[in-house]
C-alpha positions as CSV (number, residue, x, y, z in Angstrom):
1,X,6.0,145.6,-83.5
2,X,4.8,145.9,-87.1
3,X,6.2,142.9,-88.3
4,X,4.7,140.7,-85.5
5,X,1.2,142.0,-86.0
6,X,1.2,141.3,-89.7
7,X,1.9,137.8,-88.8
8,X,-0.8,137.7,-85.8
9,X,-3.4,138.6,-88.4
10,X,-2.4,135.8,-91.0
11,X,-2.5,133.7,-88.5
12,X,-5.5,134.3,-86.8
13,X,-7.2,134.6,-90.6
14,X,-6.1,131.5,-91.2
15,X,-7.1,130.0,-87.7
16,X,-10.7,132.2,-88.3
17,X,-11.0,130.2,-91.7
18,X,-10.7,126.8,-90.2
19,X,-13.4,127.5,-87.1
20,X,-15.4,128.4,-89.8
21,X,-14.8,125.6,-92.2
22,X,-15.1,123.2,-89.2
23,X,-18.6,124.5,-88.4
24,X,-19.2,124.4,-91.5
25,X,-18.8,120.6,-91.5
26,X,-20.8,120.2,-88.4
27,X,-23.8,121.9,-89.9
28,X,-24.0,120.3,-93.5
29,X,-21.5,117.3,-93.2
30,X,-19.3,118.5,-95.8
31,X,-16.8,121.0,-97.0
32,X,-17.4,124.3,-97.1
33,X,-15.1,127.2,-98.1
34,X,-16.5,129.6,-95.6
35,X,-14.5,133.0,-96.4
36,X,-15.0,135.7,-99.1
37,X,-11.5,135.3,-100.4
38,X,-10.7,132.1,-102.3
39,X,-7.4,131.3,-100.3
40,X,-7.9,129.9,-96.6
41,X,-7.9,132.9,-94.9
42,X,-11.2,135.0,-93.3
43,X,-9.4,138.3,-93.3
44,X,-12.1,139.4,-90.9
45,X,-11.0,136.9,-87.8
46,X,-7.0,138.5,-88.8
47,X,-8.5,141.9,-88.2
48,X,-10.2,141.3,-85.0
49,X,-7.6,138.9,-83.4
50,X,-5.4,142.1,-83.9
51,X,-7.6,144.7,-82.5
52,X,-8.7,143.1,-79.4
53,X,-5.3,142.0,-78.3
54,X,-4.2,145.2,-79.1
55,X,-6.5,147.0,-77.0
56,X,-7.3,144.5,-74.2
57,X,-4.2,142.8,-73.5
58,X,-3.7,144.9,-70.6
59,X,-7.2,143.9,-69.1
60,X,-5.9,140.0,-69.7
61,X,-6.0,139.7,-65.4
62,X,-9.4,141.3,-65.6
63,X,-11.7,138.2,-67.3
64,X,-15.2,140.2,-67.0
65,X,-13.6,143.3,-68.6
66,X,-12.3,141.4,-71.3
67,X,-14.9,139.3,-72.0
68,X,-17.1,142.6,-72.4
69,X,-14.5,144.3,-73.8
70,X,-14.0,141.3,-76.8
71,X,-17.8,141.4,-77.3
72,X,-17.4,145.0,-78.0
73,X,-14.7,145.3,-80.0
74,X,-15.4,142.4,-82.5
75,X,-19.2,142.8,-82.5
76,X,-18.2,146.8,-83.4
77,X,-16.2,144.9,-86.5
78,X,-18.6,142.5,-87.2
79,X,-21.6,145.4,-87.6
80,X,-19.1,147.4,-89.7
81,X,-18.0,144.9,-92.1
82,X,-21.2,143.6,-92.8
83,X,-22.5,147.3,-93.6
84,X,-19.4,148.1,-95.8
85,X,-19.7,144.9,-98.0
86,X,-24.1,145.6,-98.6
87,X,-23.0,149.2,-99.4
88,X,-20.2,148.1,-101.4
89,X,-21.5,145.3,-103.6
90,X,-25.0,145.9,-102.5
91,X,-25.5,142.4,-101.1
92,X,-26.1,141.2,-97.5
93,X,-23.5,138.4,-97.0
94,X,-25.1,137.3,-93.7
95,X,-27.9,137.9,-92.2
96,X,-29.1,137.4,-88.3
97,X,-32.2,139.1,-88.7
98,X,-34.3,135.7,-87.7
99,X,-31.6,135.2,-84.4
100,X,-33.0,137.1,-80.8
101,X,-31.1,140.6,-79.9
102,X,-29.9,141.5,-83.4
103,X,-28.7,144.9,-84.5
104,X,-29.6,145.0,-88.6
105,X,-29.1,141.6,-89.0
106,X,-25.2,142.6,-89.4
107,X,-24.8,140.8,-85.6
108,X,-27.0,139.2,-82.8
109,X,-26.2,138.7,-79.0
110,X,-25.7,134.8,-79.4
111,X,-22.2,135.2,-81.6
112,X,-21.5,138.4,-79.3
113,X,-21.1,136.3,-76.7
114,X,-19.2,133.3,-78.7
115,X,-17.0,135.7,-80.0
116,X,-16.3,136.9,-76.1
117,X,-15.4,133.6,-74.6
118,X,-13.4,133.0,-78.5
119,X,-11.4,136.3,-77.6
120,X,-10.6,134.8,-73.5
121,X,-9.3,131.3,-75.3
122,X,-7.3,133.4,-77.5
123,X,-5.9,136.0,-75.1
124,X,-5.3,133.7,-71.9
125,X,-4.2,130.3,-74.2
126,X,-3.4,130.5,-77.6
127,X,-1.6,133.8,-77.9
128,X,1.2,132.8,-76.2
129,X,2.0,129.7,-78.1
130,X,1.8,132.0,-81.8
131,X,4.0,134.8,-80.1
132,X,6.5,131.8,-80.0
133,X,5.8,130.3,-83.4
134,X,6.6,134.1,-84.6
135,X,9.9,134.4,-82.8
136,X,10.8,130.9,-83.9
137,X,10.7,131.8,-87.5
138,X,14.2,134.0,-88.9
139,X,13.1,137.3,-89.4
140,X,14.3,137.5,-92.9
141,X,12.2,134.8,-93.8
142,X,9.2,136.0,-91.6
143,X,9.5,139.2,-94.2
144,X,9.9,137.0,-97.2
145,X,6.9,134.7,-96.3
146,X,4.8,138.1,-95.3
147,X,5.7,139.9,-98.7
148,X,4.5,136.6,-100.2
149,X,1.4,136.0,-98.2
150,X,0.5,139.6,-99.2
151,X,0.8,139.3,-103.0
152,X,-1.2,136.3,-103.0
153,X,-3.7,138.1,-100.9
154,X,-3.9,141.1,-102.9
155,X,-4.2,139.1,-106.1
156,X,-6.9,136.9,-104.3
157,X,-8.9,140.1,-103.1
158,X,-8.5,141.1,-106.9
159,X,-10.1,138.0,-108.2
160,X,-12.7,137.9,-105.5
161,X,-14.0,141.6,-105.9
162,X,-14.0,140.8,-109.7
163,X,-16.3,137.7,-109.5
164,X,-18.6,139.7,-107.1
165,X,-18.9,142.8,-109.7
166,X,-20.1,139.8,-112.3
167,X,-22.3,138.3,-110.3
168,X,-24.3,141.7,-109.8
169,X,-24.1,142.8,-113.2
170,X,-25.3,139.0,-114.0
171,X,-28.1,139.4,-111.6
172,X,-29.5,142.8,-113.6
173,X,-29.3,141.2,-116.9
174,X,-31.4,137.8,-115.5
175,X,-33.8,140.6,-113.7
176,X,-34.1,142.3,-116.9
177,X,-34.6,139.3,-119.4
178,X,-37.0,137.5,-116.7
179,X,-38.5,141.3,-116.8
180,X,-39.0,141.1,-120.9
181,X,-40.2,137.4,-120.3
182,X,-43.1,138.5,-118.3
183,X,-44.1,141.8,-120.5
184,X,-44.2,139.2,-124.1
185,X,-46.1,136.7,-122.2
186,X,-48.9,139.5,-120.6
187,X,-49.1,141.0,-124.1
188,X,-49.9,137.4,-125.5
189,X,-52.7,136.8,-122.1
190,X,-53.8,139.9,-122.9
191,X,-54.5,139.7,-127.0
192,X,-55.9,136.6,-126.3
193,X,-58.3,137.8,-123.6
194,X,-59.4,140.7,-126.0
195,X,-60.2,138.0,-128.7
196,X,-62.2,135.9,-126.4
197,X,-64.3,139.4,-125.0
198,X,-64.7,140.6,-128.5
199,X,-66.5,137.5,-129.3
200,X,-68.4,137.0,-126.4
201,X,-69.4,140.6,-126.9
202,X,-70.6,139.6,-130.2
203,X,-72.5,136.4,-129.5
204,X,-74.3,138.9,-126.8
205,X,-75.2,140.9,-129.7
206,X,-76.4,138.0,-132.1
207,X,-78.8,136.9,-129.1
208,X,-80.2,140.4,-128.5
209,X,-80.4,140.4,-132.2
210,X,-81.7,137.4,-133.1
211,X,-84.7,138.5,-135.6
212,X,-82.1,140.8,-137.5
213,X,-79.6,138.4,-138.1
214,X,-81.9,135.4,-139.0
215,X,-82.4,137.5,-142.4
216,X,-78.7,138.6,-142.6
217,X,-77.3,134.8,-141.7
218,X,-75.5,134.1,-144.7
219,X,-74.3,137.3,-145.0
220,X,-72.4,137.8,-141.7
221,X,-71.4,133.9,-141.6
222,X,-69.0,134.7,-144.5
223,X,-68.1,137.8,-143.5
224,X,-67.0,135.9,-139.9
225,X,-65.3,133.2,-141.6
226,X,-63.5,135.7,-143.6
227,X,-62.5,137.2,-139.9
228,X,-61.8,134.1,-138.5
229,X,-59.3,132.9,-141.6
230,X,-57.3,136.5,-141.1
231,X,-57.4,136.4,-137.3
232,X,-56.1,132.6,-137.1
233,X,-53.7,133.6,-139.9
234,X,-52.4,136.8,-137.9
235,X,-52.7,134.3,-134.7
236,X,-50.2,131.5,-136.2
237,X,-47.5,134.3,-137.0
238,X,-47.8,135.9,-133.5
239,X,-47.1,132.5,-132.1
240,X,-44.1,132.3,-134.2
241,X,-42.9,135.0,-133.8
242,X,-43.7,135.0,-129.6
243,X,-42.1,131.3,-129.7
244,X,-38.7,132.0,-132.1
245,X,-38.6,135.4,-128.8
246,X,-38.8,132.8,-126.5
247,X,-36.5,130.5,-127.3
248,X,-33.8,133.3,-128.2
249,X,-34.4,134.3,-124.7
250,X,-34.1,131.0,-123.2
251,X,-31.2,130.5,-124.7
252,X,-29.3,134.2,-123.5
253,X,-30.9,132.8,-119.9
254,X,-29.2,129.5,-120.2
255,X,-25.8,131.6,-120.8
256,X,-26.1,133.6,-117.7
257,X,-27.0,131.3,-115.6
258,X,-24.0,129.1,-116.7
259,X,-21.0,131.8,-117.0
260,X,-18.6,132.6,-114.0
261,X,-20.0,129.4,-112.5
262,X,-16.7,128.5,-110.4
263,X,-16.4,131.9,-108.2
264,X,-20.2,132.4,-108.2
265,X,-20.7,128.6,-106.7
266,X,-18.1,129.0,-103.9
267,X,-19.7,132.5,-102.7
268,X,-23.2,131.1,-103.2
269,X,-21.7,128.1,-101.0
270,X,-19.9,130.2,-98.5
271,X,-22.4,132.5,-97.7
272,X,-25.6,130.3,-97.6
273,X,-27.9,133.6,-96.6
274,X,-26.3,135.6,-99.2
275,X,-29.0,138.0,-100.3
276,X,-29.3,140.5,-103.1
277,X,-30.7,144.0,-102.1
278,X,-31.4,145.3,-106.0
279,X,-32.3,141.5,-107.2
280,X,-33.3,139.1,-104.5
281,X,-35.3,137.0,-107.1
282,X,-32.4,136.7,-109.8
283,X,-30.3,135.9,-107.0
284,X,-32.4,132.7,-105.9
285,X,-33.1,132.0,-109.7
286,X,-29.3,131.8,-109.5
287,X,-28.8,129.5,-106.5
288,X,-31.6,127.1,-107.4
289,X,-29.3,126.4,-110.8
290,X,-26.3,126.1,-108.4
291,X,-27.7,123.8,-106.2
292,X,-29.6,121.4,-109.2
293,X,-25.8,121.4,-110.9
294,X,-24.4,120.4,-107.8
295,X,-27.3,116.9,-108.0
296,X,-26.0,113.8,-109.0
């Protein structure tokens, strides 16, 4: 029993990641490898192939049961997946939220209701045919292949769950270098504003003064030029200094957008409404650089 339910889900995860990759196509006219692992397989179809024809093969002769009962059972999955990965890697891998009848965003009445008439295809005409594919294949072998399948599962999820961890800590390094950005380039706005009220405050002063200073010309046009020398002096290093910031900045920006880029362009790729829930801009900052490399 075991052993032919470890098959059903590779199967079905592997039949899960080419509906997906197919609609994929039909939607952007071009490969997509829709799954969070990096092998063909969407783990979450494998899960939900076994549980509803766990549960509801004895309602098979009933279709309205199981076609409630599939929406049920794989909607229940769908809702519970979605909330583990966002609590897990604190990132909403899809979102429904714009779709009618949705609950969190995590699932929405129109894939309920594909996923129900998926589940009576699967139950009433395809099972069958992958019960026999499993009895056709020697069960030493079957074991063989399974242990196999596993390992390079395992090492996949590995791999997957690494690039993911990267990604985040990625995202909080751009959020905090765009953040340091933002503070050197108010503190120039704002040294600069100062300078300009400073002297409209004094040409105010000159006018209202006018008589006084006609006596004291000389005198304060020196001292002002002396001024003007130190602050266009002390002006010249700041821009250095800001500019040399800058560029070391742009520079450590360049390198994060540019490391990990394999994993972190198929998951950008695969889950086209991935959003960050800590950094939602970074993340965009992110795909914009994807999709630009991506340009001919």
């Amino acid at each position: 029993m075991l052993y032919r339910f470890i098959w059903m889900f590779f199967i079905y995860a592997f039949l899960g990641w080419c509906t997906e990759v197919s609609y994929a196509a039909l939607v952007t006219g071009k490969f997509v490898n829709r799954g969070f692992l990096n092998g063909p397989v969407c783990p979450v179809y494998g899960f939900g192939a076994v549980i509803v024809l766990a549960a509801l093969t004895p309602l098979a002769d009933n279709l309205l049961l199981l076609f409630l009962g599939s929406m049920a059972l794989t909607s229940a999955l769908e809702w519970l997946t979605g909330f583990a990965l966002e609590k897990l890697f604190h990132q909403r891998w899809w979102d429904y939220s714009d779709q009618p009848f949705n609950l969190n965003g995590y699932i929405c009445l129109r894939f309920s209701v594909a996923w129900g008439f998926a589940c009576l295809f699967v139950v009433k005409l395809l099972h069958p045919t992958v019960l026999l594919f499993i009895r056709l294949i020697p069960q030493v072998l079957g074991v063989v292949l399974l242990a196999l399948m596993g390992a390079v599962m395992a090492a996949d999820l590995a791999a997957t769950v690494s690039t993911v961890v990267k990604l985040n800590r990625r995202l909080e390094q751009i959020d905090e270098l765009a953040a340091r950005i933002k503070e050197a380039s108010n503190e120039f706005g704002e040294n600069l504003a100062d300078r300009v009220l400073e002297a409209a405050e004094v040409g105010v002063g000159w006018k209202e003064d006018l008589d006084e200073l006609s006596f004291k010309l000389a005198e304060r046009r020196a001292e002002l030029a002396d001024s003007l020398e130190e602050w266009e002096a002390h002006r010249e290093e700041h821009r250095a200094q800001v500019r040399r910031q800058l560029e070391e900045w742009r520079e450590a920006m360049e390198n994060l957008h540019s490391g990990e880029f394999f994993g972190r362009r198929r998951l950008l790729r695969a889950f086209p409404r991935l959003r960050s829930i800590d950094h939602r801009d970074a993340l965009e900052r992110l795909r914009r650089r994807t999709e630009n490399f991506r340009k001919p």
